[in-house]
Amino acid sequence: MAPILPESVEELRATGNQSFRNGQFAEAATLYSRALRMLQEQGSSDPEKESVLYSNRAACHLKDGNCTDCIKDCTSALALVPFSMKPLLRRASAYEALEKYPLAYVDYVTVLQIDDSVTSALEGSSRMTRTLMDSFGPEWRLKLPSIPLVPVSSQKRWECLPLENHKETSKSKSKETTTAKSRVPSAGDVERARALKEEGNELVKKGNHKQAIEKYSESLWFSNLESATYSNRALCHLQLKQFQEAVKDCTEALRLDGKNVKAFYRRAQAYKALKDFRSSFADINSLLEIEPRNGPARKLRQEVNRILN
């Protein structure tokens, strides 16, 4: 008796997944292609499902060394669902294999904006940084395309996506987080972090807070040990009215340096905007214990005190 052929998009995808796991990448790619055609013929408006199929087929191309088609499929997947983790990682790997290092760097760094504990992206961005520095020297960043700023709504998105036929995001989250936090930055990492922070500072002076956040975030991927980088990014979040993010960054800054007066002041401002006036008042008092004559802090305390009373 002939085997029963899959008749639905879901069955085709499931059969493709099994073929992929068995190492039959060309067969899996064919099944994903049939599923895509079926989905498109049905006129289904399900971008999530279509994006996953493109991403899965891209994984097959990558395994077979067909990097050009892998890049095309990943780009199609990302057009349907921007900032999806797997197509970004697969496209980065394909760009790297084709020695398109600036493009690979951008994709790895974009992944790190979504989740800064993904080991393959951390290692890939460090690898690309070394390669680009060796190729272009200190001005290597001038060779980069623009790095997209990932919205907060897309961060951690990968946790909600189906776990399909590839292992780049399947490691334990806690294990990755532990690895990222325990990684001691090298002297080169610290220097790159410092340079990126300075680039962020220059952008702040020009009022370009969104791009400054990007630079501070990139700096923190290389070294997350400098309190001032967190408090500087918090300033940008305040300017963009992202008050919860400002609180988080100030808290991290104070964990690293309990006397960072800017972190106390900015967190107090953020708490005030969030109408958490008691927390704001507590932060101002902590700041004034360190700098009793700090004028802006004394003024802010008067404002918060009036609200509380």
CSV table of C-alpha atoms in Angstrom, one decimal:
chain,number,residue,atom,x,y,z
A,1,MET,CA,0.0,0.0,0.0
A,2,ALA,CA,1.4,3.4,-0.9
A,3,PRO,CA,2.1,5.8,2.0
A,4,ILE,CA,-0.7,8.3,2.7
A,5,LEU,CA,0.5,11.8,1.5
A,6,PRO,CA,-0.1,14.7,3.8
A,7,GLU,CA,-3.1,16.8,2.8
A,8,SER,CA,-3.0,19.9,4.9
A,9,VAL,CA,-0.5,22.7,5.6
A,10,GLU,CA,-0.1,21.4,9.2
A,11,GLU,CA,0.6,17.9,8.0
A,12,LEU,CA,3.1,19.0,5.4
A,13,ARG,CA,4.9,21.1,8.0
A,14,ALA,CA,4.9,18.3,10.5
A,15,THR,CA,6.2,15.8,7.9
A,16,GLY,CA,8.8,18.3,6.9
A,17,ASN,CA,9.9,18.7,10.5
A,18,GLN,CA,10.4,15.0,10.7
A,19,SER,CA,12.4,14.8,7.5
A,20,PHE,CA,14.6,17.7,8.8
A,21,ARG,CA,15.2,15.8,12.1
A,22,ASN,CA,16.2,12.7,10.0
A,23,GLY,CA,18.7,14.8,8.1
A,24,GLN,CA,16.7,14.7,4.8
A,25,PHE,CA,17.0,18.4,4.2
A,26,ALA,CA,16.1,18.5,0.5
A,27,GLU,CA,12.9,16.4,1.2
A,28,ALA,CA,12.0,18.7,4.1
A,29,ALA,CA,12.5,21.8,1.8
A,30,THR,CA,10.2,20.3,-0.8
A,31,LEU,CA,7.5,19.6,1.9
A,32,TYR,CA,7.8,23.2,3.2
A,33,SER,CA,7.5,24.5,-0.3
A,34,ARG,CA,4.3,22.5,-0.9
A,35,ALA,CA,2.9,23.8,2.4
A,36,LEU,CA,3.7,27.4,1.3
A,37,ARG,CA,2.0,26.9,-2.0
A,38,MET,CA,-1.1,25.4,-0.4
A,39,LEU,CA,-1.3,28.2,2.2
A,40,GLN,CA,-1.0,30.9,-0.5
A,41,GLU,CA,-3.5,29.1,-2.8
A,42,GLN,CA,-6.0,29.1,0.1
A,43,GLY,CA,-5.6,32.8,0.4
A,44,SER,CA,-4.9,32.5,4.1
A,45,SER,CA,-3.8,35.6,5.9
A,46,ASP,CA,-1.7,34.0,8.5
A,47,PRO,CA,1.7,35.7,8.5
A,48,GLU,CA,2.9,33.8,11.5
A,49,LYS,CA,2.4,30.4,9.8
A,50,GLU,CA,3.8,31.5,6.5
A,51,SER,CA,6.8,33.1,8.2
A,52,VAL,CA,7.6,29.9,10.0
A,53,LEU,CA,7.5,27.9,6.8
A,54,TYR,CA,9.9,30.3,5.1
A,55,SER,CA,12.2,30.1,8.1
A,56,ASN,CA,12.0,26.3,8.2
A,57,ARG,CA,12.9,26.1,4.5
A,58,ALA,CA,15.7,28.5,5.1
A,59,ALA,CA,17.1,26.1,7.7
A,60,CYS,CA,17.1,23.3,5.1
A,61,HIS,CA,19.0,25.6,2.6
A,62,LEU,CA,21.5,26.5,5.3
A,63,LYS,CA,22.1,22.8,6.1
A,64,ASP,CA,22.7,22.1,2.4
A,65,GLY,CA,25.1,25.0,2.0
A,66,ASN,CA,22.7,27.0,-0.2
A,67,CYS,CA,23.2,30.3,1.6
A,68,THR,CA,21.8,32.5,-1.1
A,69,ASP,CA,18.3,30.8,-1.0
A,70,CYS,CA,18.6,30.7,2.8
A,71,ILE,CA,19.0,34.5,2.9
A,72,LYS,CA,16.0,34.9,0.5
A,73,ASP,CA,13.7,32.8,2.6
A,74,CYS,CA,14.8,34.4,5.9
A,75,THR,CA,14.1,37.9,4.3
A,76,SER,CA,10.7,36.7,3.3
A,77,ALA,CA,10.0,35.4,6.8
A,78,LEU,CA,11.1,38.7,8.3
A,79,ALA,CA,8.9,40.7,5.9
A,80,LEU,CA,5.9,38.8,7.3
A,81,VAL,CA,6.9,38.9,11.0
A,82,PRO,CA,9.7,41.4,11.7
A,83,PHE,CA,12.3,40.7,14.3
A,84,SER,CA,11.7,36.9,14.5
A,85,MET,CA,14.7,35.3,16.1
A,86,LYS,CA,15.2,32.2,14.0
A,87,PRO,CA,15.3,33.8,10.5
A,88,LEU,CA,17.6,36.5,11.9
A,89,LEU,CA,20.0,33.9,13.3
A,90,ARG,CA,19.8,31.8,10.1
A,91,ARG,CA,20.4,34.7,7.8
A,92,ALA,CA,23.3,35.9,10.0
A,93,SER,CA,24.9,32.4,9.6
A,94,ALA,CA,24.3,32.5,5.9
A,95,TYR,CA,25.8,36.0,5.5
A,96,GLU,CA,28.8,34.9,7.6
A,97,ALA,CA,29.3,31.8,5.4
A,98,LEU,CA,29.3,34.1,2.3
A,99,GLU,CA,31.8,36.4,4.0
A,100,LYS,CA,29.3,39.3,4.1
A,101,TYR,CA,30.4,40.2,7.6
A,102,PRO,CA,28.8,43.6,8.0
A,103,LEU,CA,25.4,42.2,7.2
A,104,ALA,CA,26.0,39.2,9.5
A,105,TYR,CA,27.0,41.6,12.3
A,106,VAL,CA,23.8,43.6,11.9
A,107,ASP,CA,21.6,40.5,12.2
A,108,TYR,CA,23.5,39.1,15.2
A,109,VAL,CA,23.2,42.5,17.0
A,110,THR,CA,19.5,42.7,16.1
A,111,VAL,CA,19.0,39.4,17.8
A,112,LEU,CA,20.8,40.7,20.9
A,113,GLN,CA,18.4,43.6,21.1
A,114,ILE,CA,15.5,41.0,21.2
A,115,ASP,CA,17.3,38.9,23.8
A,116,ASP,CA,20.8,39.7,25.0
A,117,SER,CA,21.4,36.2,26.4
A,118,VAL,CA,21.3,34.2,23.2
A,119,THR,CA,24.7,32.5,23.1
A,120,SER,CA,25.0,32.0,19.3
A,121,ALA,CA,24.3,35.7,18.8
A,122,LEU,CA,26.8,36.8,21.5
A,123,GLU,CA,29.5,34.6,20.0
A,124,GLY,CA,28.6,35.6,16.4
A,125,SER,CA,28.7,39.4,17.1
A,126,SER,CA,32.0,39.0,18.9
A,127,ARG,CA,33.4,36.9,16.0
A,128,MET,CA,32.2,39.5,13.4
A,129,THR,CA,33.6,42.4,15.5
A,130,ARG,CA,37.1,40.8,15.5
A,131,THR,CA,36.8,40.0,11.7
A,132,LEU,CA,35.7,43.5,10.8
A,133,MET,CA,38.3,45.2,13.0
A,134,ASP,CA,41.0,43.0,11.3
A,135,SER,CA,39.6,43.9,7.9
A,136,PHE,CA,38.9,47.6,8.2
A,137,GLY,CA,40.7,48.7,11.4
A,138,PRO,CA,39.4,51.3,13.9
A,139,GLU,CA,36.9,52.7,11.4
A,140,TRP,CA,35.1,49.4,10.8
A,141,ARG,CA,31.8,50.8,12.1
A,142,LEU,CA,31.7,53.1,9.1
A,143,LYS,CA,31.3,50.1,6.9
A,144,LEU,CA,28.1,48.9,8.6
A,145,PRO,CA,24.6,49.3,7.3
A,146,SER,CA,22.2,50.9,9.8
A,147,ILE,CA,21.2,48.6,12.7
A,148,PRO,CA,17.4,48.6,13.2
A,149,LEU,CA,16.1,49.5,16.6
A,150,VAL,CA,13.9,46.7,17.9
A,151,PRO,CA,10.7,47.8,19.6
A,152,VAL,CA,10.1,46.6,23.1
A,153,SER,CA,7.0,44.7,21.9
A,154,SER,CA,9.3,42.4,19.9
A,155,GLN,CA,11.7,41.6,22.7
A,156,LYS,CA,11.6,38.1,24.0
A,157,ARG,CA,9.2,37.3,21.1
A,158,TRP,CA,11.1,34.0,20.5
A,159,GLU,CA,9.6,32.5,23.7
A,160,CYS,CA,6.1,32.6,22.0
A,161,LEU,CA,7.1,31.1,18.7
A,162,PRO,CA,6.8,27.3,17.8
A,163,LEU,CA,9.9,25.3,18.6
A,164,GLU,CA,10.7,24.1,15.1
A,165,ASN,CA,13.5,21.8,13.8
A,166,HIS,CA,16.5,23.9,14.8
A,167,LYS,CA,18.4,24.2,18.0
A,168,GLU,CA,19.8,27.7,18.0
A,169,THR,CA,17.2,29.0,20.5
A,170,SER,CA,16.4,25.7,22.3
A,171,LYS,CA,18.9,25.9,25.1
A,172,SER,CA,17.7,26.6,28.5
A,173,LYS,CA,17.0,30.3,29.1
A,174,SER,CA,18.5,30.1,32.6
A,175,LYS,CA,21.6,28.5,31.3
A,176,GLU,CA,22.1,31.2,28.6
A,177,THR,CA,21.5,34.0,31.1
A,178,THR,CA,24.0,32.5,33.5
A,179,THR,CA,26.6,32.2,30.7
A,180,ALA,CA,26.0,35.8,29.6
A,181,LYS,CA,26.3,37.2,33.1
A,182,SER,CA,29.3,35.2,34.1
A,183,ARG,CA,31.2,36.0,30.9
A,184,VAL,CA,34.1,38.2,31.9
A,185,PRO,CA,34.7,40.9,29.2
A,186,SER,CA,38.2,40.9,27.6
A,187,ALA,CA,40.3,44.1,27.5
A,188,GLY,CA,39.2,44.5,23.9
A,189,ASP,CA,35.6,44.1,24.9
A,190,VAL,CA,35.9,46.8,27.5
A,191,GLU,CA,37.6,49.2,25.0
A,192,ARG,CA,34.8,48.6,22.4
A,193,ALA,CA,32.2,49.1,25.1
A,194,ARG,CA,33.9,52.4,26.1
A,195,ALA,CA,34.0,53.6,22.5
A,196,LEU,CA,30.3,52.7,21.9
A,197,LYS,CA,29.3,54.6,25.1
A,198,GLU,CA,31.1,57.7,23.8
A,199,GLU,CA,29.2,57.4,20.5
A,200,GLY,CA,26.0,57.2,22.5
A,201,ASN,CA,27.0,60.3,24.5
A,202,GLU,CA,27.5,62.2,21.2
A,203,LEU,CA,24.1,61.2,20.0
A,204,VAL,CA,22.5,62.4,23.2
A,205,LYS,CA,24.1,65.8,22.7
A,206,LYS,CA,22.5,65.9,19.3
A,207,GLY,CA,19.1,64.9,20.8
A,208,ASN,CA,19.1,61.6,19.0
A,209,HIS,CA,17.9,59.5,21.9
A,210,LYS,CA,16.7,56.4,19.9
A,211,GLN,CA,20.1,55.9,18.2
A,212,ALA,CA,21.8,56.6,21.5
A,213,ILE,CA,19.9,53.7,23.2
A,214,GLU,CA,21.1,51.5,20.4
A,215,LYS,CA,24.7,52.5,21.0
A,216,TYR,CA,24.5,52.1,24.8
A,217,SER,CA,22.8,48.7,24.3
A,218,GLU,CA,25.6,47.6,22.0
A,219,SER,CA,28.1,48.8,24.5
A,220,LEU,CA,26.5,46.7,27.3
A,221,TRP,CA,26.7,43.6,25.1
A,222,PHE,CA,30.5,44.0,25.1
A,223,SER,CA,30.7,44.8,28.8
A,224,ASN,CA,27.8,45.2,31.3
A,225,LEU,CA,29.9,46.3,34.2
A,226,GLU,CA,29.8,50.1,33.9
A,227,SER,CA,27.1,51.8,35.9
A,228,ALA,CA,27.2,55.0,33.8
A,229,THR,CA,26.2,53.3,30.6
A,230,TYR,CA,22.9,52.1,32.3
A,231,SER,CA,22.2,55.5,33.8
A,232,ASN,CA,22.9,57.2,30.4
A,233,ARG,CA,20.5,54.8,28.6
A,234,ALA,CA,18.0,55.6,31.4
A,235,LEU,CA,18.2,59.3,30.4
A,236,CYS,CA,17.2,58.4,26.9
A,237,HIS,CA,14.3,56.3,28.0
A,238,LEU,CA,13.1,59.2,30.1
A,239,GLN,CA,13.3,61.5,27.1
A,240,LEU,CA,11.2,59.0,25.1
A,241,LYS,CA,8.8,58.6,28.0
A,242,GLN,CA,9.7,54.9,28.4
A,243,PHE,CA,9.5,55.2,32.2
A,244,GLN,CA,9.5,51.5,33.1
A,245,GLU,CA,12.7,50.9,31.1
A,246,ALA,CA,14.3,53.9,32.8
A,247,VAL,CA,13.5,52.4,36.2
A,248,LYS,CA,15.1,49.1,35.2
A,249,ASP,CA,18.3,50.7,33.9
A,250,CYS,CA,18.7,52.9,36.9
A,251,THR,CA,18.2,49.9,39.2
A,252,GLU,CA,20.9,48.1,37.3
A,253,ALA,CA,23.2,51.1,37.5
A,254,LEU,CA,22.7,51.3,41.2
A,255,ARG,CA,23.4,47.6,41.6
A,256,LEU,CA,26.8,48.3,40.1
A,257,ASP,CA,27.4,51.6,41.9
A,258,GLY,CA,25.3,52.4,44.9
A,259,LYS,CA,26.4,56.1,44.8
A,260,ASN,CA,25.4,56.9,41.2
A,261,VAL,CA,23.5,60.1,41.9
A,262,LYS,CA,22.4,60.4,38.3
A,263,ALA,CA,20.7,56.9,38.6
A,264,PHE,CA,19.0,58.0,41.8
A,265,TYR,CA,17.8,61.2,40.2
A,266,ARG,CA,16.6,59.6,36.9
A,267,ARG,CA,14.8,56.8,38.7
A,268,ALA,CA,13.1,59.4,40.9
A,269,GLN,CA,12.0,61.2,37.8
A,270,ALA,CA,10.7,58.0,36.3
A,271,TYR,CA,8.9,57.0,39.5
A,272,LYS,CA,7.3,60.4,39.6
A,273,ALA,CA,6.1,60.0,36.0
A,274,LEU,CA,4.7,56.6,36.9
A,275,LYS,CA,2.9,58.2,39.9
A,276,ASP,CA,4.9,56.1,42.4
A,277,PHE,CA,5.6,59.1,44.5
A,278,ARG,CA,6.8,57.3,47.6
A,279,SER,CA,9.5,55.5,45.7
A,280,SER,CA,10.4,58.8,44.0
A,281,PHE,CA,10.7,60.5,47.3
A,282,ALA,CA,12.9,57.7,48.7
A,283,ASP,CA,15.3,57.9,45.8
A,284,ILE,CA,15.6,61.7,46.2
A,285,ASN,CA,16.4,61.3,49.8
A,286,SER,CA,19.0,58.7,49.1
A,287,LEU,CA,20.6,61.1,46.5
A,288,LEU,CA,20.6,64.0,49.0
A,289,GLU,CA,22.4,61.9,51.5
A,290,ILE,CA,25.2,61.6,49.0
A,291,GLU,CA,25.0,65.2,47.7
A,292,PRO,CA,23.1,67.3,50.1
A,293,ARG,CA,23.4,70.5,48.0
A,294,ASN,CA,22.2,69.0,44.7
A,295,GLY,CA,19.9,71.7,43.4
A,296,PRO,CA,17.7,69.7,40.9
A,297,ALA,CA,17.2,67.0,43.5
A,298,ARG,CA,16.1,69.4,46.2
A,299,LYS,CA,13.7,71.0,43.7
A,300,LEU,CA,12.3,67.6,42.8
A,301,ARG,CA,11.9,66.7,46.4
A,302,GLN,CA,9.8,69.8,47.0
A,303,GLU,CA,7.5,68.9,44.0
A,304,VAL,CA,7.0,65.3,45.2
A,305,ASN,CA,6.5,66.4,48.8
A,306,ARG,CA,3.7,68.7,47.8
A,307,ILE,CA,2.0,65.8,46.0
A,308,LEU,CA,2.4,63.5,48.9
A,309,ASN,CA,1.1,66.1,51.4
